[in-house]
C-alpha cells in the first residue's frame, strides 16, 4: 500500500527504542508486586525495594518471546482482526461516567442500557471492528461492574470485545464468561475474541493490582493491550520524543511482565499519549500531537513486529458540532494513514468524560472515507482503461460504458450519512443536518438491528457467573 | 527608597520570571527594615495577581504560573522568618489534599497542590487512595484550615460524601472547610455532599480556597 503517513524515520525509531531501553536500565520502574519483582530478579533485573532496573538483554529476550502479530476472532469463532503490520481496525470509546443520550440529547450518568445500545450500534456499523463497553454503568452493583458490562456487550454484538477488568478476579471472571460464550476454554484459547486492557501509571509505576491483572491474563493466555497514559509536560517530558520513549519503556515493562509470566502469551506494545492543556489545565483527547505521538509509539512497536494500539474518533467538544467533526476526522485519518492496528475510543466527547453513540456513528462515516483513501489507486491495464478511452473517444460519455458498470462500485465510496442531495430535495426531505441523520440512524438500529441471540444455556452461565462473583465480592 | 517603584520592581521581576532578582528584592526588604507584610501584599501579592491576569488573557500558561509561584515561594523563604519573628502568620492557610480511597488518579490533585503552595499556602499532601479516617485524623493532627479531596471515578466519588458525613459524626465538620475536585464533580454534587465548594481547574481551585479562607485561616492572615 502506498498511501501512508510516517511519524518517524528508521533512525528516529532506533533512537527512541534505545532511549526506552536506557530508561529501563538507568532509571527503572516501580513494580508494586512481589511475584513480578521476583520474576524480574530471577531474569537478571536489579531490584531495590519496589524499583526494578531492567537490563537491555532482559527486555530484548521478552520482545523475542512475544508473538509477532496474532488473530483475534469474533464471538462465533470466525477470524476478525489480523493484528499485524499496518492492518487497521477501529473500536469504540469506553468507561466514561456519563453518556450523551442519543434520543434526548441529555448528558447523564451511564446506565447498563447505554452499554447494550452502544454495542448494538457498533455491531450494526460496518466500519467498527471491535467493541468496548461504552461507559461505566452506574446502575449495576460495582462489585461485578466488568461482568455486567461484558454481558451487555457480548449479548449485543458478535464483534470482538476489549474489556476493562476492574480487579484481577474480575479479569478471571470475564475470561470465564468469554469461555462460556466460545464453547469452552480450549475453544477460547484457540480463537480468542476478548482482550483485556490493564492500565499502568505514568511515569513508570506498576501498581500491584494492575500487575496482578496482567499476570492473570498472561497465565490464562488471554490477549492483552496494556495502556498507560502519558501526558507530556505532566507525567512525561513535554517534548514528544521524550514522552514517546517513556511510553515505549512503559509498554516494554508490561510486555516483559507478561512474557516472564508466560513466554509467548499474546500482548501488544501499546500505550496512550494525551495532551495536557497548559491553558485550561485539563486533558484533551483530540490534539494533533496526540495522533503524532501515538503514531510514533506504534511505529517503534511495529519495528519490533509487535501489534500496535491507537486512539482516535474522540472530541473535546461537548456536542456533535463542527469541532467534533474536525477532531474525529483528523485523528481517524492520520492514525489510519499511520497503519495502527487497533484504534480505540471512537465515540468519546467532552475529553473522554462522555460516551456518545452519535459520535460513534459519525466516526463510522469518517472511517469509511479513510478506508477509501487507504485503498489507494490500483494502476493496471484495466484501471488505466486506455482501451475504453480509445473506444469512447473525444466528446463521449462513460456512463453507458461497461467499464463503468463493472468498476464503479469498487472504485467509488458511497457515504451513508453525508448528504450529496440536490438542495431542493434536501429541503423537501426536512433539511436535516448531520446530527439529525445520525440520530435517525441510531433510532433505526435500536428498533430493528438484530444480533443473533446467545443460547439460553450460555446466558444462564453468564448470569450464574455474575451472581456468584457478586456474592464473593461485596464491595 | 521610593516604595511604589520598589513594589513595581518586585512585580516586574516575578512577572518576567526572574528568580534571582525577586530574591534580591526580598532581601532588600530585610536589610532596609521594611514592613514585610506590606512588601508581601503590595509587591508579591500584586505580582501573583498579575500573573493570574496574564493567564486569563491567554498570554501565560500553566508552566509560567507554576514557575511564577515557585519564585514567589523562594522570595517568601527570605521574608517569612522576619514575619514570624514579628509574630505574624506566615501563610494563607494550611490545606490538606488527597485523592480519595480506591482512586489512584493523582495528576489533577498534584497540580492543585503545587499551585496552592506556589500561591502561599502550606500544603499537606497525603497522596492517593487515602481512606476517610486517615484524612480526618491527619486534618486534626496537622491542624489544617481546609481539606481538598480529589475523586475521578464515579465509583470513588461517594467517598467524598462519606468524608463529610464522617466529619459530622466526629463533630469536626465546622473545624475544616471541605473542597471537592475531579473531572465529574459539579455544584450539584457538592451540595449533595454538603461540602463547601469545588473547582474545575487548578487556577480556580486556588481562587476558591483563597476566597474561602480569607480572614478565617487559623494563621489569621
Ligand atoms: C490519566 C487517567 C488515568 C491514569 C491516571 C494516572 C495518574 N497518575 O493520575 C490511569 C491510567 C492510571 C487511570 C486509571 C484508571 N482510570 Co482513568 N483516567 C485518566 C484520564 C484520561 C485523565 C485524568 C487526568 O489526569 N486529567 C488531567 C487532570 C489535570 O485533570 P483532573 O484530574 O480533572 O483535575 C483537574 C480538576 O478536576 C481539578 N481538581 C482535581 N482535583 C481537585 C481537588 C480539589 C480539592 C479541587 C478544588 C479541584 C481539583 O483541578 C485539576 C487541575 O486542573 C481520565 C479522563 C479525563 N478526561 O479526566 C480517565 C478516567 C477518569 N479514568 C477512568 C477509568 C475508568 C479508570 C480505571 C478504572 C481504568 C482501568 N483500566 O482500571 C482506572 C482506575 C484506577 C483507580 N483505582 O483509580 C474513567 C472514569 C470513569 C468513571 N466511571 O468514573 C475516565 C473518565 C476515563 C474514561 N472515560 O474511561 N486513569
Short mmCIF file of N, CA and C in Angstrom, two decimals, chain A residues 78 99 116 160 179 184 213 239 311 356 388 410 430:
data_model
loop_
_atom_site.label_atom_id
_atom_site.label_comp_id
_atom_site.label_asym_id
_atom_site.label_seq_id
_atom_site.Cartn_x
_atom_site.Cartn_y
_atom_site.Cartn_z
N UNK A 78 -15.06 -16.86 14.07
CA UNK A 78 -14.53 -16.53 12.74
C UNK A 78 -13.40 -15.50 12.89
N UNK A 99 -23.04 9.53 29.67
CA UNK A 99 -23.43 9.22 28.30
C UNK A 99 -24.22 10.37 27.73
N UNK A 116 -25.46 -1.59 26.38
CA UNK A 116 -26.13 -2.51 25.42
C UNK A 116 -26.37 -1.81 24.09
N UNK A 160 -15.43 -8.70 18.12
CA UNK A 160 -14.50 -8.89 19.24
C UNK A 160 -14.70 -7.83 20.32
N UNK A 179 -15.22 -17.76 27.86
CA UNK A 179 -15.10 -19.19 27.55
C UNK A 179 -16.47 -19.82 27.39
N UNK A 184 -16.15 -23.16 25.61
CA UNK A 184 -15.11 -23.85 26.38
C UNK A 184 -13.80 -23.09 26.35
N UNK A 213 -3.53 -8.11 37.39
CA UNK A 213 -4.43 -8.28 36.24
C UNK A 213 -3.65 -8.78 35.02
N UNK A 239 8.52 17.25 25.60
CA UNK A 239 8.95 17.01 24.22
C UNK A 239 8.44 15.63 23.79
N UNK A 311 -5.67 5.70 19.23
CA UNK A 311 -6.77 6.37 19.93
C UNK A 311 -7.29 7.47 19.02
N UNK A 356 -20.70 8.73 23.45
CA UNK A 356 -21.82 9.19 22.65
C UNK A 356 -22.00 8.29 21.43
N UNK A 388 -10.78 1.60 -23.20
CA UNK A 388 -12.10 2.23 -23.08
C UNK A 388 -12.04 3.68 -23.56
N UNK A 410 -16.60 -0.67 -6.88
CA UNK A 410 -15.38 -0.90 -6.12
C UNK A 410 -14.50 0.36 -6.09
N UNK A 430 -36.82 17.61 4.66
CA UNK A 430 -36.73 18.05 6.05
C UNK A 430 -35.48 18.85 6.40
#
